Short mmCIF file of C-alpha atoms and ligand atoms in Angstrom, two decimals:
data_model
loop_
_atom_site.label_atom_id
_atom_site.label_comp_id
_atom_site.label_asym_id
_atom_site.label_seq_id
_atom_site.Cartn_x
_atom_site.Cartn_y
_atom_site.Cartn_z
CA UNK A 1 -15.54 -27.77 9.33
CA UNK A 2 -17.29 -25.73 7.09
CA UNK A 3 -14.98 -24.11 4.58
CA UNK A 4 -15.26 -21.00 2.85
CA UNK A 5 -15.36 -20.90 -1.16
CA UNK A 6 -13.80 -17.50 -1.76
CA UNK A 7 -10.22 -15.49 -0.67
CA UNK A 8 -10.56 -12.34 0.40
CA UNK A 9 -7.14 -11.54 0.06
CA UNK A 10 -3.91 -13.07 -1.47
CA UNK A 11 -0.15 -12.01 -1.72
CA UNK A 12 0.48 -13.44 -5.72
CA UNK A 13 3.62 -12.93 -7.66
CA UNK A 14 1.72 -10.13 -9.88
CA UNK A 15 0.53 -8.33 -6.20
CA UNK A 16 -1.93 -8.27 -3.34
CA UNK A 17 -5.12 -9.86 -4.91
CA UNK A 18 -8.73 -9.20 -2.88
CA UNK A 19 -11.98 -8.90 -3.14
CA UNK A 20 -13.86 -5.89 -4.01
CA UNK A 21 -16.69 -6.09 -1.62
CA UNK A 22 -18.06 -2.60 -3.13
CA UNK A 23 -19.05 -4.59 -6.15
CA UNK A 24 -20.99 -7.55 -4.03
CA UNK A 25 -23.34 -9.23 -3.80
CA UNK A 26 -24.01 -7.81 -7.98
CA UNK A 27 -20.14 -8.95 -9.25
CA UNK A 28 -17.56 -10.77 -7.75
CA UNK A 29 -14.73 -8.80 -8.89
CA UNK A 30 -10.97 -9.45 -7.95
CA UNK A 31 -8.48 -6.36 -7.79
CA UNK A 32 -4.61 -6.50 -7.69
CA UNK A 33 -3.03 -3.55 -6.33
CA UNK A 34 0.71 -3.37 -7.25
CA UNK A 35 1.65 -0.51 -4.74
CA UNK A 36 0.96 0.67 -1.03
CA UNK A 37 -0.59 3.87 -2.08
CA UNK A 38 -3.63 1.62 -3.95
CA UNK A 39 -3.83 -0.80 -0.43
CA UNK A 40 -4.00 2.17 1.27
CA UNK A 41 -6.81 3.63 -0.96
CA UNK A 42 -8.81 0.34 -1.15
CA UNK A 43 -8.90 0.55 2.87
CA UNK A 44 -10.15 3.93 3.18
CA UNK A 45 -12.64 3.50 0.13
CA UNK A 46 -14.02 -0.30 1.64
CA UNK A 47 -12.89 -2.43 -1.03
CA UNK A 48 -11.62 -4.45 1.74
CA UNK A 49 -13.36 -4.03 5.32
CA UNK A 50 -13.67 -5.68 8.61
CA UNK A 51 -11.17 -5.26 11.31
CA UNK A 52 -8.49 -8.12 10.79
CA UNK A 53 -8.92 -8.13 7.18
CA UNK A 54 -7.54 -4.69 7.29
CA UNK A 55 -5.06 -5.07 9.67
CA UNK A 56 -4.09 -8.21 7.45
CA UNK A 57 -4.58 -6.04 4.34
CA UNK A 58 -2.66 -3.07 6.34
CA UNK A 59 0.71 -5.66 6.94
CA UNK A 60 0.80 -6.92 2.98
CA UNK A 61 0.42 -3.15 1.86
CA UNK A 62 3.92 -2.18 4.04
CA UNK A 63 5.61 -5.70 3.20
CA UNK A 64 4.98 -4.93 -1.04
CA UNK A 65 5.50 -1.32 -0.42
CA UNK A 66 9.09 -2.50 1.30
CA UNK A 67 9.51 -5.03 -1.66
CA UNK A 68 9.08 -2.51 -4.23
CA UNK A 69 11.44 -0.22 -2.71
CA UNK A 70 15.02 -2.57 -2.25
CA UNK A 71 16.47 -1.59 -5.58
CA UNK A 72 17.09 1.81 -4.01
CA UNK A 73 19.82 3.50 -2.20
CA UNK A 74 19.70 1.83 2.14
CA UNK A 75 18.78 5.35 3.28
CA UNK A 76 16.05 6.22 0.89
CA UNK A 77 14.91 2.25 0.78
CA UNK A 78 14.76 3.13 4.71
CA UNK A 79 12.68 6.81 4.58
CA UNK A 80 9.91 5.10 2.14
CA UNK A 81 9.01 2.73 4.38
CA UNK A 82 9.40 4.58 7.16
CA UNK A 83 6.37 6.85 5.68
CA UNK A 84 4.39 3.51 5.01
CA UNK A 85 3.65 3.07 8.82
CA UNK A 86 1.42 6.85 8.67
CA UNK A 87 0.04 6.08 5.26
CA UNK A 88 -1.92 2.91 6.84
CA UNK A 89 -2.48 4.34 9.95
CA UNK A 90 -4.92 7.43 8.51
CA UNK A 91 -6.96 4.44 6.57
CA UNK A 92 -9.58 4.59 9.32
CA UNK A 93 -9.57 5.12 12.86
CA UNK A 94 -11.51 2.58 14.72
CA UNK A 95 -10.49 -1.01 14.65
CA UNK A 96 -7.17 -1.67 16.43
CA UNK A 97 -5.88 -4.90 14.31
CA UNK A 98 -5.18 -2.01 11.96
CA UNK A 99 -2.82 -0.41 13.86
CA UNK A 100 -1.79 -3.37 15.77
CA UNK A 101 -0.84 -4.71 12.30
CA UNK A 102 0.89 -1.82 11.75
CA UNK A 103 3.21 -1.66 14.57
CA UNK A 104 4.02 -5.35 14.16
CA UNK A 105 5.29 -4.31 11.01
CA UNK A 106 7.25 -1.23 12.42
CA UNK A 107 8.49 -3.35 15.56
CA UNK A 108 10.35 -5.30 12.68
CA UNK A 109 11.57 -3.18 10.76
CA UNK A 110 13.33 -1.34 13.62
CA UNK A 111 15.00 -4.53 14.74
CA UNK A 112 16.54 -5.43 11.99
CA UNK A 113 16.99 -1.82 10.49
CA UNK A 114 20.96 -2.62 10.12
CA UNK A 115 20.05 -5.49 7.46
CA UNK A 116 19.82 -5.11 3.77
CA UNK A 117 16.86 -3.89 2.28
CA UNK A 118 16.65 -7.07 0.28
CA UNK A 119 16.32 -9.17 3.70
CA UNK A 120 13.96 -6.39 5.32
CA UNK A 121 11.92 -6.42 2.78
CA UNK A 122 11.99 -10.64 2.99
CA UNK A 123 11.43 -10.82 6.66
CA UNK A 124 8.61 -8.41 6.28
CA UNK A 125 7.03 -10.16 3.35
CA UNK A 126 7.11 -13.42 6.09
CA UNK A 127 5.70 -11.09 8.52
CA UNK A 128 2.73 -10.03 6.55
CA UNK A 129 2.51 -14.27 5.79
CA UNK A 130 1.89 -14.66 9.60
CA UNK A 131 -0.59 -12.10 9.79
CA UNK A 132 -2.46 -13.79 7.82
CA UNK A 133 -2.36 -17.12 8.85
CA UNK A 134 -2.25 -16.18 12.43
CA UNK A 135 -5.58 -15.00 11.85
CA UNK A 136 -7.38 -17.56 10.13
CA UNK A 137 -5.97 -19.66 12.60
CA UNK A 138 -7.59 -17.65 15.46
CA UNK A 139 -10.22 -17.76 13.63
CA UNK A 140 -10.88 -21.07 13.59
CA UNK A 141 -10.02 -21.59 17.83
CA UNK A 142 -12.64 -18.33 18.21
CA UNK A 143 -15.15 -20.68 16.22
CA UNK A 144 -14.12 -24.09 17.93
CA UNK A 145 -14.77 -22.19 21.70
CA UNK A 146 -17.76 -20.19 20.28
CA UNK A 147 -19.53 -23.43 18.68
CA UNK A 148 -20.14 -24.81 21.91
CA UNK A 149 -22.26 -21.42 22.82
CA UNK A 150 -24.57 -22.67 20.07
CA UNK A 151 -27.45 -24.65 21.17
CA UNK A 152 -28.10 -27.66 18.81
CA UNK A 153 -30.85 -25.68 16.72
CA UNK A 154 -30.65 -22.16 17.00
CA UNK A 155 -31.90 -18.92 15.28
CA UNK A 156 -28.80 -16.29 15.14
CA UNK A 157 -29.23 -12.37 14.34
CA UNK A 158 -25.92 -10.92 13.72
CA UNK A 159 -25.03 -7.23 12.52
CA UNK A 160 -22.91 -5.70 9.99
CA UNK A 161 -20.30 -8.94 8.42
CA UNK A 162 -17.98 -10.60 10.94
CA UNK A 163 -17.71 -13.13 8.17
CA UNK A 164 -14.78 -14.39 5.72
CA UNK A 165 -15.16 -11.06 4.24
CA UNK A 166 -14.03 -9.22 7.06
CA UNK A 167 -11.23 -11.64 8.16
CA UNK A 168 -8.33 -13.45 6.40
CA UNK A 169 -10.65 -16.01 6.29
CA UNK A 170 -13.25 -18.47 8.10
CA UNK A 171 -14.91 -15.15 10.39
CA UNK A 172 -15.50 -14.54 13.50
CA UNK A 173 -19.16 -14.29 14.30
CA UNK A 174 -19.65 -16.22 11.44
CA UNK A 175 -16.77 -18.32 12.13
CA UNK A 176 -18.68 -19.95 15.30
CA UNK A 177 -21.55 -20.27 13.04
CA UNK A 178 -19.34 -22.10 10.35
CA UNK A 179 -17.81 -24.55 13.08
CA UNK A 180 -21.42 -24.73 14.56
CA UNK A 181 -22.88 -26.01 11.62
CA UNK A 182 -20.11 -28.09 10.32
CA UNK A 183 -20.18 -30.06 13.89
CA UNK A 184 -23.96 -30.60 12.81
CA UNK A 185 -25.78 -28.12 14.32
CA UNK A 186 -28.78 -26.70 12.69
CA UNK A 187 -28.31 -22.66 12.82
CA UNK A 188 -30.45 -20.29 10.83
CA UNK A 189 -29.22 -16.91 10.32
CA UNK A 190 -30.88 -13.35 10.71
CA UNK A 191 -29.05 -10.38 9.05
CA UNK A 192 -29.93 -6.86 9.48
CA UNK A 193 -29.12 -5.08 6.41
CA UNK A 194 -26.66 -3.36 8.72
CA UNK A 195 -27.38 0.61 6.80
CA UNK A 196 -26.04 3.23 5.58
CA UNK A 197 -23.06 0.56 4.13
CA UNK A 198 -25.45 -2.49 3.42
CA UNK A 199 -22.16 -5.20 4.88
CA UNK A 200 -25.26 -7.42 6.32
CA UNK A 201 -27.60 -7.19 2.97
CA UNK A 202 -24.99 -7.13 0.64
CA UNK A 203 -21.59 -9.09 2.38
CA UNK A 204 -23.25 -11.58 4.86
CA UNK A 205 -26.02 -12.87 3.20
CA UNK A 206 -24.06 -13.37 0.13
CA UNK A 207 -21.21 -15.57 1.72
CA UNK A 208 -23.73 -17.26 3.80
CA UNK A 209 -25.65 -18.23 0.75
CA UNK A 210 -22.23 -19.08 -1.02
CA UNK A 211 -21.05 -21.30 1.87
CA UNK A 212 -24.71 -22.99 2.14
CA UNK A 213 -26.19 -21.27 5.36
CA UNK A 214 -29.71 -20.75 5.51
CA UNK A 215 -29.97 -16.78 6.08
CA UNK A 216 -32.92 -14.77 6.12
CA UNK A 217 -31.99 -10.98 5.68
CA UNK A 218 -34.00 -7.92 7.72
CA UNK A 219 -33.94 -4.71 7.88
CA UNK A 220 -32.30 -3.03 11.02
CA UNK A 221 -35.39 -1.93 12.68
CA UNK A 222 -37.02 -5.47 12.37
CA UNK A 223 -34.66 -6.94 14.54
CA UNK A 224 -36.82 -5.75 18.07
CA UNK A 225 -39.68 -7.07 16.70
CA UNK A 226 -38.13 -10.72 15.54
CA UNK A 227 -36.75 -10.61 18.97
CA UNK A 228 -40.03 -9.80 20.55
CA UNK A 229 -41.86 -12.95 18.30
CA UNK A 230 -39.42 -15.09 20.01
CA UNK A 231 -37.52 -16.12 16.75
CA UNK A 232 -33.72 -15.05 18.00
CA UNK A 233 -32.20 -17.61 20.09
CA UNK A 234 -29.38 -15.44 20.44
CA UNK A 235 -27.17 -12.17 18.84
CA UNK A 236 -23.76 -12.57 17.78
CA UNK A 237 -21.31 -9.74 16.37
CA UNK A 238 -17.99 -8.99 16.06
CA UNK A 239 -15.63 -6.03 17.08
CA UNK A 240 -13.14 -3.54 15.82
CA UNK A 241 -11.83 -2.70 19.48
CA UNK A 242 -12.51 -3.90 22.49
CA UNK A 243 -11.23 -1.58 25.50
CA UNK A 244 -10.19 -3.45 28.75
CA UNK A 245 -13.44 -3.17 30.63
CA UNK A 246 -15.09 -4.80 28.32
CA UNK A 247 -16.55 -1.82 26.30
CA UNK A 248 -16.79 -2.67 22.27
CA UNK A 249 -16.84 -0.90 19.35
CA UNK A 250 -18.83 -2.12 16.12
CA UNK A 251 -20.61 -1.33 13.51
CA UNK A 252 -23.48 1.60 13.95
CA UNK A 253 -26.54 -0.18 15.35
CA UNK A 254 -24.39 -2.74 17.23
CA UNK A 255 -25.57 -1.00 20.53
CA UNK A 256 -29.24 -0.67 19.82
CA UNK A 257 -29.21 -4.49 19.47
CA UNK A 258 -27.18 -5.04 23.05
CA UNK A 259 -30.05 -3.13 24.75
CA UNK A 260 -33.16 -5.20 22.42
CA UNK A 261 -31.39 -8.51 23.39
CA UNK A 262 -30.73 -7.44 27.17
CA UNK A 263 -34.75 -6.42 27.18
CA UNK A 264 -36.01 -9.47 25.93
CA UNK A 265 -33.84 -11.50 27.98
CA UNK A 266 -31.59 -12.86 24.68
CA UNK A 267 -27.75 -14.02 24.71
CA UNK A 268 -25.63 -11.45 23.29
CA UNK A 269 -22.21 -12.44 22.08
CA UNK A 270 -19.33 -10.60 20.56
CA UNK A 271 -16.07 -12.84 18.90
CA UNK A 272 -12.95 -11.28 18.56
CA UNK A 273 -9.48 -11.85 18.31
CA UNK A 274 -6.82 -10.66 20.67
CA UNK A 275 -5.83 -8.50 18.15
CA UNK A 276 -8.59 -6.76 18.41
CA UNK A 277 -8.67 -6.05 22.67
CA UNK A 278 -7.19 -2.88 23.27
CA UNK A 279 -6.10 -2.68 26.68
CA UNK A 280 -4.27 0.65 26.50
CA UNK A 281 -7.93 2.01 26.45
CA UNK A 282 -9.50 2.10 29.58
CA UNK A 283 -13.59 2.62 28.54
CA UNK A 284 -15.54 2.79 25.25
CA UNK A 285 -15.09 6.35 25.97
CA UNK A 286 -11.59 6.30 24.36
CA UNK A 287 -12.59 4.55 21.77
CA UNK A 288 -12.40 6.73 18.27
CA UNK A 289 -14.82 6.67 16.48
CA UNK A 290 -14.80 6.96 12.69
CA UNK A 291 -17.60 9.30 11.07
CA UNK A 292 -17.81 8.77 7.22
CA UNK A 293 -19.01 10.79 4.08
CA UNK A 294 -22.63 12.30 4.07
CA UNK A 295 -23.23 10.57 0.90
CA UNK A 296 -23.80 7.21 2.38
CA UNK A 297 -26.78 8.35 4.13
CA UNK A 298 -28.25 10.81 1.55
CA UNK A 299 -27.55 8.30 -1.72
CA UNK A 300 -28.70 5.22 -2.76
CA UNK A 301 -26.56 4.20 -5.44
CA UNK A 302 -25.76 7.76 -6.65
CA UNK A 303 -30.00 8.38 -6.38
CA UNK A 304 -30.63 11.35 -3.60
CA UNK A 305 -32.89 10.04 -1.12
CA UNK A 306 -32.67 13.24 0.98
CA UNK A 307 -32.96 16.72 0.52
CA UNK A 308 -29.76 17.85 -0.57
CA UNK A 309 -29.35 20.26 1.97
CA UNK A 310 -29.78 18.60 5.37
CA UNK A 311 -27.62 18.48 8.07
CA UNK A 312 -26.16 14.06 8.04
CA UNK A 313 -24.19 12.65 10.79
CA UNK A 314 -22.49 9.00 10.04
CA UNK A 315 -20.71 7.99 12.52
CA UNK A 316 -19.49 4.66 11.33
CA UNK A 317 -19.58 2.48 14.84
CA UNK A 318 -21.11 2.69 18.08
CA UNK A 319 -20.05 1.57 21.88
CA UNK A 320 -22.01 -1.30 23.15
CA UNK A 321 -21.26 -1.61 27.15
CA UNK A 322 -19.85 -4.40 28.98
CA UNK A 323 -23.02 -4.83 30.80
CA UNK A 324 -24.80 -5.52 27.77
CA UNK A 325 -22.65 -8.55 26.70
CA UNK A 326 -23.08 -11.67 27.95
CA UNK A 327 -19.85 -13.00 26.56
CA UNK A 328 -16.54 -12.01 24.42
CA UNK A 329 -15.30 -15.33 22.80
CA UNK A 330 -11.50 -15.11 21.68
CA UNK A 331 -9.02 -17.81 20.42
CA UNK A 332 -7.69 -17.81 24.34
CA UNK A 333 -10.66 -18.57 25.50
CA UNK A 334 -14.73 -16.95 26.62
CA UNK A 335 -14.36 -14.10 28.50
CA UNK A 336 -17.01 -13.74 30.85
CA UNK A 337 -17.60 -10.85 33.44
CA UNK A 338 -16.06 -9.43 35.33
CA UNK A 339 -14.42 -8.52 31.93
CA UNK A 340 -11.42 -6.24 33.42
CA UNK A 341 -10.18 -9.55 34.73
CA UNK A 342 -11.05 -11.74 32.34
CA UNK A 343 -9.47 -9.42 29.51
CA UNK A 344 -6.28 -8.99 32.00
CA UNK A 345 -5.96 -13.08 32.06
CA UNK A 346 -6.46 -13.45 27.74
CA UNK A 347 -4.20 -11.41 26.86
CA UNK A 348 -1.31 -11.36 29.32
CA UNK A 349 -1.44 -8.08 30.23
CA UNK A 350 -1.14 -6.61 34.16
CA UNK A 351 -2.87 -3.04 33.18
O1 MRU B 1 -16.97 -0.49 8.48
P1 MRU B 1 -16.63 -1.95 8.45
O2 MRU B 1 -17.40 -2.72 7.43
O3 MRU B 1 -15.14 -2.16 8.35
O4 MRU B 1 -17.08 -2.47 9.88
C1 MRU B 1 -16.90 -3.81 10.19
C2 MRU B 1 -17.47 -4.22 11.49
O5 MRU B 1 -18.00 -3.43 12.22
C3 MRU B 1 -17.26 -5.65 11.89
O6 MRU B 1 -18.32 -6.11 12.68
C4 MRU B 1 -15.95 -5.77 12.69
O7 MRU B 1 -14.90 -5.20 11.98
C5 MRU B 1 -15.62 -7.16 13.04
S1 MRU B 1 -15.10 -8.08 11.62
C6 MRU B 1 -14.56 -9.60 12.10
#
């Protein structure tokens, strides 16, 4: 297997350690935030990003902000971290491992609410542990069942970073291309630039070129015309909440690419945890989405590249339909259409 040459986040003795993939691909800086306030912060500001890496990020933020709390009084130990749960859960809206994180968190704290806050705050410090490596363990399964999607030389365009970055660690989308090439296979790499945010310039082509992948980077709009030349074998993203008909949310500009690939007749997968299925939600319709500052769109690096005075919408993800994916590959298994069912036998559920 191909392994990954960085951590993108770390419970140490001195606090939660991660990357700070605003200063990438130009530094690679490390930050340790001491307190759940600064998790918190780094989460809605995109030091850390990705849907499990925030969820994952989300769980160590509540298990320090529990630890840092035991030397006082059982009720007030109990009312702090009560308010920790909220805190995380205005971070962002739109990936579910966030709040599924979250309520992991909660569901254990409530059961063992009559214990000391010295063991609560233990147990939850274990529970942020499994997080973790629950989901570089998933990880690895969603890469194992994905790598056999990959044809034995294949060009891949994927969107936004589904990569280490954006995970505990290994990826997802670029988890199956991590397995894929470490069983041999010979996969070059497109990346759109993935704008306003730059993940695809900035995150995926710089852990690809860490980890030794051969990735050529494009711009957004190139990707029709790449498609159209015939050099995309196939399109592989990930997803910050998949709703039990198969409807996905991703990264802005994750739809336009469903409808290029359907058009020219190209595979178009999406790998994601279980974490990350949301069956409570019926459609993409329910889906929230998260619309960011103005200034992404309307700054480059602090430089105005718009009229200061127009109207900006950024809405941070879009809905791809089920129709337009060919495949959702999870650590259960490939879900294939029809996805209601398929999605109904992964994850257990009867809604
Ligand atoms: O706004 P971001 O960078 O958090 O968005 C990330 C994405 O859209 C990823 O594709 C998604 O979270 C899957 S990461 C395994």
């Amino acid at each position: 297997m191909k392994k990954v040459t960085f951590k993108t986040i770390e419970w140490t003795e001195n606090g939660v350690v991660m990357i700070d993939q605003r200063a990438l691909p130009a530094r690679e800086a490390y930050l340790t935030l001491k307190t759940p306030e600064e998790i918190a912060d780094a989460i809605k500001k995109m030091a850390i990003r990705g849907a499990p890496a925030i969820g994952v990020a989300a769980a160590m933020g509540i298990a320090l902000g529990a630890k840092n709390f035991t030397s006082l009084p059982p009720d007030e130990f109990k009312s702090k971290v009560e308010a920790l749960f909220p805190l995380f859960a205005s971070t962002r809206p739109t990936a579910v491992n966030l709040f599924w994180a979250i309520k992991r968190m909660k569901n254990l704290f409530e059961e063992k609410i009559a214990s000391s806050p010295d063991r609560i705050a233990a147990l939850m410090v274990l529970e942020a542990h499994a997080i973790m490596e629950e989901d570089i363990h998933a990880n690895r399964r969603i890469g194992e069942f994905g790598s056999t999607l990959i044809p034995s030389e294949a060009s891949v365009l994927t969107h936004c970073n589904a990569g280490a970055l954006a995970t505990a660690g290994h990826g997802t989308a670029l988890g199956v291309i991590r397995t894929a090439v470490g069983k041999g296979k010979k996969v070059r790499v497109f990346a759109d630039e993935t704008r306003p945010f730059l993940q695809g310039a900035r995150l995926t082509a710089w852990e690809l070129i860490k980890d030794g992948i051969p990735v050529t980077l494009i711009t957004d709009n190139m990707a029709g015309y790449m498609m159209n030349l015939g050099e995309i074998d196939l399109v592989i993203v990930g997803a910050d909440r998949v709703a039990a008909n198969g409807d996905l949310a991703n990264k802005i500009g994750t739809y336009s690419l469903s409808i290029l690939a359907k058009e020219h007749g190209i595979p178009f997968y999406v790998a994601a945890p279980v974490s990350t299925i949301d069956m409570s939600i019926d459609s993409g319709k329910g889906i929230p989405i998260e619309e960011r500052n103005r200034e992404e769109i309307t700054h480059f690096h602090s430089i105005p590249v718009a009229p200061e005075r127009v109207h900006v919408r950024n809405p941070a993800f879009d809905v791809t339909p089920h129709a337009n994916v060919t495949a959702i590959i999870t650590e259960r298994g490939i879900a294939r259409p029809p996805y209601r069912l398929a999605l109904n036998e992964i994850t257990g559920s009867r809604s």
